[in-house]
Coordinates of C-alpha atoms in Angstrom, one line a residue:
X193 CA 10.6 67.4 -34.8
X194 CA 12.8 64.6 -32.8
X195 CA 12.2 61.0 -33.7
X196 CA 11.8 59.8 -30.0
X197 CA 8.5 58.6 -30.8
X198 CA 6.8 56.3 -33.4
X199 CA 5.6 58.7 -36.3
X200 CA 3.6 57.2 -38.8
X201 CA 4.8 57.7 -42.3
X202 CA 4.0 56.3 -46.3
X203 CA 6.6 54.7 -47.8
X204 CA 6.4 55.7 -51.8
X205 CA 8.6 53.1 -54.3
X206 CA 9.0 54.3 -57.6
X207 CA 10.3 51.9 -60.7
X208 CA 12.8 53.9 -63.0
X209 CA 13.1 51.2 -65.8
X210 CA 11.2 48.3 -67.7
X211 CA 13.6 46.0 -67.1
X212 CA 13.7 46.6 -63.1
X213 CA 10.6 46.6 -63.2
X214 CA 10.2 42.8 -64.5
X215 CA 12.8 41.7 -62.4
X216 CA 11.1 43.0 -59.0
X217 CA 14.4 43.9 -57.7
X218 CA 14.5 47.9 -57.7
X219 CA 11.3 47.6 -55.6
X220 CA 12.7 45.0 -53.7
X221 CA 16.0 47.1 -53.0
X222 CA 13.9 50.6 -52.1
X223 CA 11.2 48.6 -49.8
X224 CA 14.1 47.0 -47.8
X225 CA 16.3 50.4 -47.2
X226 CA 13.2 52.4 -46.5
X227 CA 12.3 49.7 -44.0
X228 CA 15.3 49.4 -42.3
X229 CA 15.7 53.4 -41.8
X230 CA 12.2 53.4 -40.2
X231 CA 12.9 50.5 -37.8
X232 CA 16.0 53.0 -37.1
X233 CA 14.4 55.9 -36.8
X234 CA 11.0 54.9 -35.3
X235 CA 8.9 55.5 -38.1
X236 CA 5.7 53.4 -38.5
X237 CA 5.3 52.9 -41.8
X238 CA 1.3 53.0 -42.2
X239 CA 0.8 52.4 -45.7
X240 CA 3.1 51.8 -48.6
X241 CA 2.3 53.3 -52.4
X242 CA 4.0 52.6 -55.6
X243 CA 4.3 53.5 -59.5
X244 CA 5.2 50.7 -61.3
X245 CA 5.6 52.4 -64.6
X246 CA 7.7 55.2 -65.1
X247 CA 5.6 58.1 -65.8
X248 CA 7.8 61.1 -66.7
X249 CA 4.8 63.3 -65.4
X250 CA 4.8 63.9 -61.4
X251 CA 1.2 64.6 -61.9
X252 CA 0.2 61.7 -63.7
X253 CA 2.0 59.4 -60.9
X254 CA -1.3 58.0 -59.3
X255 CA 0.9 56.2 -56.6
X256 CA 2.4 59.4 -55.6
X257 CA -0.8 61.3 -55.6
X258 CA -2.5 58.4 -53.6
X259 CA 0.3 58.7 -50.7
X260 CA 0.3 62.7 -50.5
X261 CA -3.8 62.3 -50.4
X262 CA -3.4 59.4 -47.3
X263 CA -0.8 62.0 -45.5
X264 CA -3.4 65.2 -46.3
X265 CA -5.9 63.1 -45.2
X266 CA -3.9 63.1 -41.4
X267 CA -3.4 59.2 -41.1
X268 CA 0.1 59.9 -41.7
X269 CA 2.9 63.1 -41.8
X270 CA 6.1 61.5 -43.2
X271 CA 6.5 60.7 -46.9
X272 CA 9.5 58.3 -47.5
X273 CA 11.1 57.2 -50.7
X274 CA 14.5 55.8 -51.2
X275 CA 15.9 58.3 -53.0
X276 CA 14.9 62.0 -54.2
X277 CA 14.9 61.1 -57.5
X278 CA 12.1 58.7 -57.4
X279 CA 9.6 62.0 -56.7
X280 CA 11.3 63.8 -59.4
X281 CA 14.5 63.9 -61.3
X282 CA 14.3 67.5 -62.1
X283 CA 15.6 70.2 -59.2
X284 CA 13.0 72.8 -60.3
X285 CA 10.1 70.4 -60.0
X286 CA 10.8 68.9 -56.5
X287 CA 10.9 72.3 -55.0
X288 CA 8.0 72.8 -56.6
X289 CA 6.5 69.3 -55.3
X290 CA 8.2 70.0 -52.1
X291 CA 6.7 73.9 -51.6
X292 CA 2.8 72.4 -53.0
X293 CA 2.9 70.0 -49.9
X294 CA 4.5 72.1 -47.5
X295 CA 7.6 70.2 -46.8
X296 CA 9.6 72.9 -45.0
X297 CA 6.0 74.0 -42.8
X298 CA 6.6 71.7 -40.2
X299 CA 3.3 69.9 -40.9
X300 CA 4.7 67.4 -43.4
X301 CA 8.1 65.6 -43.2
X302 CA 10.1 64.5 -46.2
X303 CA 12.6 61.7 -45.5
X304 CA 14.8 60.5 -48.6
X305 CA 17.3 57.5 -47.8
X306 CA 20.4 57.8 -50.0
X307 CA 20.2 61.8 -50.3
X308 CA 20.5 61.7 -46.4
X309 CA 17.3 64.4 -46.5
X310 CA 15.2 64.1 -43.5
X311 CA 12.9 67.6 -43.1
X312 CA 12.4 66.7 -39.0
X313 CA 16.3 67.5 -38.3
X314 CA 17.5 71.3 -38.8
X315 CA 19.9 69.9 -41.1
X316 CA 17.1 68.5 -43.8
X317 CA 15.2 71.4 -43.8
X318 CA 18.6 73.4 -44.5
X319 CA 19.3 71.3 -47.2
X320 CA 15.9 72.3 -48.7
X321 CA 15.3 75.8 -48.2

């Protein structure tokens, strides 16, 4: 899917540590870069979602969950985060992650800053599947 056109996407911050987390600046950092690329990229970010605790769990995450419910719920079809590893750390559970939301079916577009993964070009779906 080209980027010609304003696409509405969910920005999704993630805290990885309790002293970032105090400070403000991790979020800070991520909100900024995420922003920047969607100004970039014409992206409209529509709503923005975030876990201020580190929850090793991806299903206990209830700022994740809330931004994949918005995007399921059409308002949005592009999930940003700053980097991969603020969805998950582990390989075998973001293709997991990835394959439950259908990241690679067209419907719903993955964009993560600093791994240079965006699922609209050829390139970030190759990276994926």
């Amino acid at each position: 899917m080209a980027a010609e056109h304003s696409t509405a996407a969910v920005a999704y911050l993630r805290v990885a540590t309790g002293s970032a987390r105090k400070e403000g600046g991790s979020i800070r950092i991520q909100r900024q870069a995420i922003a920047r690329y969607a100004t970039i990229h014409s992206l409209r970010i529509t709503r923005w979602f975030a876990d201020h605790d580190c929850i090793a769990d991806i299903d206990n995450r209830q700022g994740l969950h809330d931004a994949m419910q918005y995007i399921a719920s059409g308002s949005a079809n592009v999930l940003m985060v700053a980097e991969v590893s603020r969805i998950r750390r582990s390989h075998t559970d973001l293709l997991r992650f990835i394959d439950r939301h259908r990241f690679l079916d067209g419907d719903v577009e993955l964009t993560a800053l600093r791994d240079r993964l965006d699922t609209r070009t050829a390139e970030g779906r190759a990276m994926l599947g």
